[in-house]
Amino acid sequence: MNNALEKCGRDAASTDLRMEMRRRQYLDALGITRWEPRQAVDASPREVTGTPTGYIAPAIVPAGPVGLEHPSNVELDSRDWTELEAAVRACTKCSLHATRTQTVFGVGHRRAQWMFIGEAPGGDEDRQGEPFVGRAGQLLNAILFAIGLKREEVYIANVLKCRPPGNRDPQPDEVIQCEPYLLRQIELIKPRLIVALGRHAAHSLLKTEVPLGKLRGQRLSYHGTPLIVTYHPAYLLRNPADKRKVWDDLCLAKTVMAAMPDPERGKS
């Protein structure tokens, strides 16, 4: 019996060692050499409560329960996942339906604690019907692994469910038409934290034009859910020197998550 327990312990230690070596390989690829955030990252989460010198405070969606507020979108309130996916698939509310190959609904754990939101599908996503499956998606997977998460443990979606032609920026009317679908996803998932990937995702969610650099490093809010802003993985492919900044942002996200009450604590 003791020998079996010892063998089990050795096997578990060996698995942990392999995982740690793999994690370190990802960290090396990201240009990160340790887990801890740099001293420059404030260890305590900050809410935007004032207006620092030279800073324009973002127009943050007021805190409150996640839900659909516009009268024209009330019909989505009772739709479950199957109905919501069908509604997205059949959507013709904006001109993007005419040029898409297929809609890109979202992927991941439907009770995820972490939700990552990008701006819009690209060419690979339009062909496969899944967000973040190209080079940017591979980098996102590596980033997730480096902070101790797996793709299947989080939920990944975009502000837009259809690819804009030529991967152009999302247009305001397109964001308005697609937002009820994203709101309903968030309402169903009930994530504890949202990470906005890139300028367009942050601007669309927060309804602001504040530069991404000024939105980073803060605990923001989207319909009452804590939100952290960071760079899009596609941006990092063009600017690999900024991978360190993304690491700092996600260390802040982990700090925010750790500071929140554990929803499982106290349950029998």
Short mmCIF file of N, CA, C and O in Angstrom, two decimals, residues 35-125:
data_model
loop_
_atom_site.label_atom_id
_atom_site.label_comp_id
_atom_site.label_asym_id
_atom_site.label_seq_id
_atom_site.Cartn_x
_atom_site.Cartn_y
_atom_site.Cartn_z
N TRP A 35 6.89 34.53 -12.59
CA TRP A 35 5.45 34.67 -12.38
C TRP A 35 5.06 36.03 -11.85
O TRP A 35 4.07 36.61 -12.22
N GLU A 36 5.84 36.54 -10.89
CA GLU A 36 5.41 37.72 -10.16
C GLU A 36 5.38 38.94 -11.06
O GLU A 36 6.25 39.14 -11.89
N PRO A 37 4.35 39.82 -10.89
CA PRO A 37 4.33 41.06 -11.64
C PRO A 37 5.46 41.97 -11.20
O PRO A 37 5.92 41.91 -10.06
N ARG A 38 5.92 42.82 -12.10
CA ARG A 38 6.95 43.78 -11.75
C ARG A 38 6.44 44.74 -10.69
O ARG A 38 5.24 44.92 -10.50
N GLN A 39 7.36 45.42 -10.04
CA GLN A 39 7.01 46.34 -8.98
C GLN A 39 6.10 47.45 -9.49
O GLN A 39 5.32 48.03 -8.75
N ALA A 40 6.19 47.71 -10.81
CA ALA A 40 5.39 48.80 -11.38
C ALA A 40 3.90 48.49 -11.35
O ALA A 40 3.08 49.38 -11.44
N VAL A 41 3.55 47.20 -11.25
CA VAL A 41 2.14 46.84 -11.22
C VAL A 41 1.64 46.94 -9.79
O VAL A 41 2.16 46.29 -8.89
N ASP A 42 0.65 47.75 -9.56
CA ASP A 42 0.08 47.92 -8.23
C ASP A 42 -0.57 46.62 -7.79
O ASP A 42 -1.39 46.05 -8.49
N ALA A 43 -0.18 46.11 -6.64
CA ALA A 43 -0.70 44.83 -6.17
C ALA A 43 -2.15 44.91 -5.75
O ALA A 43 -2.83 43.91 -5.68
N SER A 44 -2.64 46.11 -5.46
CA SER A 44 -4.02 46.24 -5.04
C SER A 44 -4.87 46.75 -6.18
O SER A 44 -4.53 47.74 -6.82
N PRO A 45 -5.98 46.07 -6.50
CA PRO A 45 -6.85 46.49 -7.59
C PRO A 45 -7.37 47.89 -7.36
O PRO A 45 -7.69 48.27 -6.24
N ARG A 46 -7.49 48.66 -8.45
CA ARG A 46 -7.98 50.02 -8.34
C ARG A 46 -9.25 50.20 -9.13
O ARG A 46 -9.37 49.75 -10.24
N GLU A 47 -10.21 50.86 -8.54
CA GLU A 47 -11.40 51.28 -9.25
C GLU A 47 -11.14 52.69 -9.77
O GLU A 47 -10.37 53.45 -9.19
N VAL A 48 -11.78 53.06 -10.89
CA VAL A 48 -11.68 54.42 -11.39
C VAL A 48 -12.64 55.29 -10.61
O VAL A 48 -13.83 55.26 -10.83
N THR A 49 -12.11 56.05 -9.66
CA THR A 49 -12.97 56.85 -8.80
C THR A 49 -12.69 58.34 -8.93
O THR A 49 -13.45 59.15 -8.44
N GLY A 50 -11.62 58.70 -9.55
CA GLY A 50 -11.29 60.12 -9.69
C GLY A 50 -10.76 60.40 -11.07
O GLY A 50 -10.79 59.56 -11.97
N THR A 51 -10.25 61.59 -11.27
CA THR A 51 -9.69 61.98 -12.56
C THR A 51 -8.26 62.43 -12.36
O THR A 51 -7.99 63.57 -11.98
N PRO A 52 -7.27 61.52 -12.57
CA PRO A 52 -5.88 61.89 -12.41
C PRO A 52 -5.48 63.00 -13.37
O PRO A 52 -6.10 63.21 -14.41
N THR A 53 -4.39 63.68 -13.04
CA THR A 53 -3.90 64.77 -13.87
C THR A 53 -3.61 64.27 -15.28
O THR A 53 -2.92 63.27 -15.47
N GLY A 54 -4.13 64.97 -16.26
CA GLY A 54 -3.88 64.63 -17.66
C GLY A 54 -4.63 63.41 -18.14
O GLY A 54 -4.35 62.89 -19.21
N TYR A 55 -5.59 62.92 -17.36
CA TYR A 55 -6.31 61.70 -17.73
C TYR A 55 -7.79 61.99 -17.91
O TYR A 55 -8.40 62.69 -17.10
N ILE A 56 -8.35 61.45 -18.99
CA ILE A 56 -9.79 61.58 -19.23
C ILE A 56 -10.45 60.28 -18.81
O ILE A 56 -10.18 59.23 -19.39
N ALA A 57 -11.27 60.33 -17.80
CA ALA A 57 -11.89 59.11 -17.28
C ALA A 57 -12.79 58.48 -18.33
O ALA A 57 -13.52 59.18 -19.02
N PRO A 58 -12.74 57.16 -18.50
CA PRO A 58 -13.58 56.49 -19.49
C PRO A 58 -15.03 56.51 -19.07
O PRO A 58 -15.37 56.55 -17.90
N ALA A 59 -15.88 56.47 -20.09
CA ALA A 59 -17.32 56.40 -19.83
C ALA A 59 -17.68 54.96 -19.54
O ALA A 59 -17.98 54.18 -20.43
N ILE A 60 -17.64 54.58 -18.29
CA ILE A 60 -17.84 53.19 -17.88
C ILE A 60 -19.32 52.91 -17.73
O ILE A 60 -20.06 53.73 -17.20
N VAL A 61 -19.74 51.76 -18.21
CA VAL A 61 -21.13 51.35 -18.03
C VAL A 61 -21.42 51.24 -16.55
O VAL A 61 -20.64 50.62 -15.81
N PRO A 62 -22.47 51.84 -16.04
CA PRO A 62 -22.75 51.80 -14.60
C PRO A 62 -22.84 50.38 -14.08
O PRO A 62 -23.29 49.47 -14.77
N ALA A 63 -22.40 50.21 -12.84
CA ALA A 63 -22.45 48.89 -12.22
C ALA A 63 -23.89 48.47 -12.01
O ALA A 63 -24.77 49.28 -11.78
N GLY A 64 -24.11 47.18 -12.08
CA GLY A 64 -25.46 46.66 -11.88
C GLY A 64 -25.52 45.26 -12.43
O GLY A 64 -24.58 44.78 -13.03
N PRO A 65 -26.60 44.56 -12.25
CA PRO A 65 -26.69 43.20 -12.77
C PRO A 65 -26.64 43.19 -14.28
O PRO A 65 -27.19 44.07 -14.94
N VAL A 66 -25.95 42.20 -14.83
CA VAL A 66 -25.86 42.09 -16.28
C VAL A 66 -27.24 41.80 -16.83
O VAL A 66 -27.94 40.91 -16.37
N GLY A 67 -27.63 42.53 -17.85
CA GLY A 67 -28.94 42.30 -18.46
C GLY A 67 -29.12 43.17 -19.67
O GLY A 67 -28.34 44.08 -19.92
N LEU A 68 -30.13 42.91 -20.45
CA LEU A 68 -30.43 43.68 -21.63
C LEU A 68 -31.37 44.81 -21.27
O LEU A 68 -32.44 44.59 -20.73
N GLU A 69 -30.95 46.04 -21.55
CA GLU A 69 -31.69 47.18 -21.08
C GLU A 69 -32.56 47.84 -22.14
O GLU A 69 -33.51 48.53 -21.84
N HIS A 70 -32.21 47.67 -23.41
CA HIS A 70 -32.96 48.34 -24.46
C HIS A 70 -34.27 47.61 -24.72
O HIS A 70 -34.30 46.39 -24.86
N PRO A 71 -35.38 48.32 -24.78
CA PRO A 71 -36.69 47.66 -24.94
C PRO A 71 -36.75 46.74 -26.14
O PRO A 71 -37.40 45.70 -26.09
N SER A 72 -36.08 47.10 -27.24
CA SER A 72 -36.17 46.30 -28.46
C SER A 72 -35.46 44.96 -28.32
O SER A 72 -35.60 44.09 -29.15
N ASN A 73 -34.66 44.80 -27.24
CA ASN A 73 -33.89 43.58 -27.08
C ASN A 73 -34.45 42.67 -25.98
O ASN A 73 -33.84 41.68 -25.62
N VAL A 74 -35.59 43.02 -25.44
CA VAL A 74 -36.15 42.25 -24.32
C VAL A 74 -36.44 40.82 -24.73
O VAL A 74 -36.35 39.90 -23.91
N GLU A 75 -36.75 40.60 -26.01
CA GLU A 75 -37.11 39.25 -26.43
C GLU A 75 -35.98 38.26 -26.26
O GLU A 75 -36.19 37.06 -26.24
N LEU A 76 -34.74 38.75 -26.13
CA LEU A 76 -33.61 37.85 -25.96
C LEU A 76 -33.48 37.33 -24.52
O LEU A 76 -32.76 36.39 -24.26
N ASP A 77 -34.17 37.97 -23.59
CA ASP A 77 -33.99 37.65 -22.18
C ASP A 77 -34.21 36.18 -21.86
O ASP A 77 -33.53 35.61 -21.01
N SER A 78 -35.18 35.56 -22.48
CA SER A 78 -35.55 34.19 -22.11
C SER A 78 -34.87 33.14 -22.98
O SER A 78 -35.12 31.95 -22.82
N ARG A 79 -34.00 33.53 -23.87
CA ARG A 79 -33.40 32.56 -24.78
C ARG A 79 -32.23 31.83 -24.11
O ARG A 79 -31.36 32.45 -23.54
N ASP A 80 -32.22 30.54 -24.24
CA ASP A 80 -31.11 29.77 -23.71
C ASP A 80 -30.03 29.70 -24.79
O ASP A 80 -30.11 30.36 -25.84
N TRP A 81 -28.98 28.92 -24.52
CA TRP A 81 -27.85 28.87 -25.43
C TRP A 81 -28.25 28.45 -26.84
O TRP A 81 -27.81 29.04 -27.83
N THR A 82 -29.05 27.41 -26.94
CA THR A 82 -29.44 26.90 -28.27
C THR A 82 -30.17 27.97 -29.07
O THR A 82 -29.88 28.20 -30.25
N GLU A 83 -31.12 28.63 -28.41
CA GLU A 83 -31.89 29.67 -29.10
C GLU A 83 -31.02 30.87 -29.44
O GLU A 83 -31.18 31.48 -30.50
N LEU A 84 -30.11 31.21 -28.53
CA LEU A 84 -29.23 32.36 -28.78
C LEU A 84 -28.31 32.09 -29.95
O LEU A 84 -28.11 32.94 -30.83
N GLU A 85 -27.72 30.90 -29.99
CA GLU A 85 -26.85 30.54 -31.12
C GLU A 85 -27.64 30.56 -32.44
O GLU A 85 -27.12 31.03 -33.46
N ALA A 86 -28.86 30.07 -32.41
CA ALA A 86 -29.69 30.09 -33.62
C ALA A 86 -30.00 31.51 -34.04
O ALA A 86 -30.00 31.83 -35.24
N ALA A 87 -30.25 32.39 -33.08
CA ALA A 87 -30.53 33.79 -33.39
C ALA A 87 -29.32 34.46 -34.03
O ALA A 87 -29.45 35.23 -34.99
N VAL A 88 -28.13 34.17 -33.51
CA VAL A 88 -26.91 34.74 -34.08
C VAL A 88 -26.69 34.21 -35.50
O VAL A 88 -26.35 34.95 -36.42
N ARG A 89 -26.90 32.90 -35.68
CA ARG A 89 -26.69 32.28 -36.99
C ARG A 89 -27.60 32.90 -38.05
O ARG A 89 -27.20 33.06 -39.20
N ALA A 90 -28.81 33.25 -37.65
CA ALA A 90 -29.80 33.76 -38.61
C ALA A 90 -29.81 35.29 -38.69
O ALA A 90 -30.60 35.85 -39.44
N CYS A 91 -28.93 35.95 -37.95
CA CYS A 91 -28.98 37.41 -37.83
C CYS A 91 -28.68 38.10 -39.16
O CYS A 91 -27.71 37.77 -39.85
N THR A 92 -29.52 39.07 -39.50
CA THR A 92 -29.32 39.91 -40.69
C THR A 92 -29.50 41.39 -40.32
O THR A 92 -29.91 42.20 -41.15
N LYS A 93 -29.21 41.72 -39.07
CA LYS A 93 -29.46 43.08 -38.58
C LYS A 93 -28.54 44.13 -39.20
O LYS A 93 -28.89 45.30 -39.26
N CYS A 94 -27.35 43.73 -39.61
CA CYS A 94 -26.44 44.69 -40.25
C CYS A 94 -25.92 44.09 -41.55
O CYS A 94 -26.16 42.92 -41.87
N SER A 95 -25.17 44.87 -42.30
CA SER A 95 -24.73 44.46 -43.64
C SER A 95 -23.69 43.34 -43.62
O SER A 95 -23.43 42.72 -44.66
N LEU A 96 -23.10 43.05 -42.47
CA LEU A 96 -22.05 42.03 -42.41
C LEU A 96 -22.57 40.63 -42.75
O LEU A 96 -21.79 39.77 -43.16
N HIS A 97 -23.88 40.42 -42.62
CA HIS A 97 -24.41 39.08 -42.92
C HIS A 97 -24.23 38.74 -44.40
O HIS A 97 -24.17 37.56 -44.77
N ALA A 98 -24.13 39.76 -45.24
CA ALA A 98 -24.04 39.52 -46.68
C ALA A 98 -22.66 39.06 -47.12
O ALA A 98 -22.50 38.48 -48.20
N THR A 99 -21.63 39.30 -46.28
CA THR A 99 -20.26 38.97 -46.69
C THR A 99 -19.63 37.88 -45.83
O THR A 99 -18.53 37.41 -46.14
N ARG A 100 -20.31 37.43 -44.78
CA ARG A 100 -19.72 36.42 -43.91
C ARG A 100 -19.79 35.03 -44.54
O ARG A 100 -20.68 34.76 -45.37
N THR A 101 -18.86 34.17 -44.16
CA THR A 101 -18.96 32.76 -44.50
C THR A 101 -19.87 32.07 -43.49
O THR A 101 -20.73 31.26 -43.85
N GLN A 102 -19.65 32.39 -42.23
CA GLN A 102 -20.51 31.91 -41.15
C GLN A 102 -20.32 32.82 -39.94
O GLN A 102 -19.36 33.59 -39.87
N THR A 103 -21.24 32.75 -39.01
CA THR A 103 -21.11 33.54 -37.79
C THR A 103 -20.11 32.88 -36.85
O THR A 103 -19.83 31.68 -36.95
N VAL A 104 -19.55 33.69 -35.95
CA VAL A 104 -18.58 33.19 -34.97
C VAL A 104 -19.15 33.51 -33.60
O VAL A 104 -19.01 34.62 -33.10
N PHE A 105 -19.79 32.53 -33.00
CA PHE A 105 -20.58 32.75 -31.79
C PHE A 105 -19.71 32.95 -30.55
O PHE A 105 -19.84 33.92 -29.82
N GLY A 106 -18.82 32.01 -30.30
CA GLY A 106 -17.99 32.02 -29.10
C GLY A 106 -17.64 30.59 -28.75
O GLY A 106 -18.23 29.65 -29.28
N VAL A 107 -16.67 30.41 -27.85
CA VAL A 107 -16.23 29.07 -27.52
C VAL A 107 -15.71 29.06 -26.08
O VAL A 107 -15.19 30.05 -25.59
N GLY A 108 -15.89 27.90 -25.42
CA GLY A 108 -15.32 27.76 -24.10
C GLY A 108 -16.31 27.22 -23.08
O GLY A 108 -17.38 26.71 -23.43
N HIS A 109 -15.96 27.35 -21.83
CA HIS A 109 -16.77 26.85 -20.72
C HIS A 109 -17.92 27.80 -20.46
O HIS A 109 -17.72 29.00 -20.28
N ARG A 110 -19.12 27.28 -20.44
CA ARG A 110 -20.29 28.14 -20.31
C ARG A 110 -20.61 28.54 -18.88
O ARG A 110 -21.62 29.20 -18.63
N ARG A 111 -19.72 28.17 -17.96
CA ARG A 111 -19.79 28.69 -16.60
C ARG A 111 -18.39 29.19 -16.20
O ARG A 111 -17.99 29.10 -15.03
N ALA A 112 -17.67 29.72 -17.17
CA ALA A 112 -16.29 30.15 -16.94
C ALA A 112 -16.22 31.33 -15.98
O ALA A 112 -17.09 32.19 -15.97
N GLN A 113 -15.17 31.36 -15.19
CA GLN A 113 -14.92 32.50 -14.32
C GLN A 113 -14.26 33.64 -15.09
O GLN A 113 -14.44 34.80 -14.76
N TRP A 114 -13.48 33.29 -16.11
CA TRP A 114 -12.79 34.27 -16.95
C TRP A 114 -13.46 34.33 -18.33
O TRP A 114 -13.72 33.29 -18.93
N MET A 115 -13.69 35.54 -18.83
CA MET A 115 -14.20 35.72 -20.19
C MET A 115 -13.29 36.70 -20.93
O MET A 115 -13.00 37.79 -20.42
N PHE A 116 -12.83 36.28 -22.11
CA PHE A 116 -11.96 37.12 -22.93
C PHE A 116 -12.75 37.57 -24.15
O PHE A 116 -13.35 36.74 -24.85
N ILE A 117 -12.74 38.87 -24.42
CA ILE A 117 -13.54 39.43 -25.51
C ILE A 117 -12.65 40.22 -26.46
O ILE A 117 -11.99 41.18 -26.05
N GLY A 118 -12.64 39.80 -27.73
CA GLY A 118 -11.92 40.52 -28.77
C GLY A 118 -12.87 41.39 -29.56
O GLY A 118 -14.03 41.60 -29.19
N GLU A 119 -12.39 41.90 -30.69
CA GLU A 119 -13.20 42.84 -31.45
C GLU A 119 -14.09 42.19 -32.49
O GLU A 119 -15.30 42.44 -32.54
N ALA A 120 -13.52 41.33 -33.35
CA ALA A 120 -14.29 40.75 -34.45
C ALA A 120 -13.54 39.55 -35.02
O ALA A 120 -12.32 39.45 -34.87
N PRO A 121 -14.25 38.65 -35.68
CA PRO A 121 -13.57 37.51 -36.31
C PRO A 121 -12.67 37.96 -37.46
O PRO A 121 -12.93 38.96 -38.13
N GLY A 122 -11.60 37.20 -37.68
CA GLY A 122 -10.75 37.39 -38.85
C GLY A 122 -11.04 36.32 -39.89
O GLY A 122 -12.05 35.61 -39.81
N GLY A 123 -10.15 36.19 -40.86
CA GLY A 123 -10.37 35.25 -41.95
C GLY A 123 -10.44 33.80 -41.49
O GLY A 123 -11.33 33.05 -41.91
N ASP A 124 -9.51 33.39 -40.62
CA ASP A 124 -9.52 32.01 -40.12
C ASP A 124 -10.78 31.73 -39.32
O ASP A 124 -11.38 30.65 -39.43
N GLU A 125 -11.17 32.70 -38.51
CA GLU A 125 -12.37 32.53 -37.69
C GLU A 125 -13.63 32.45 -38.54
O GLU A 125 -14.54 31.67 -38.25
#
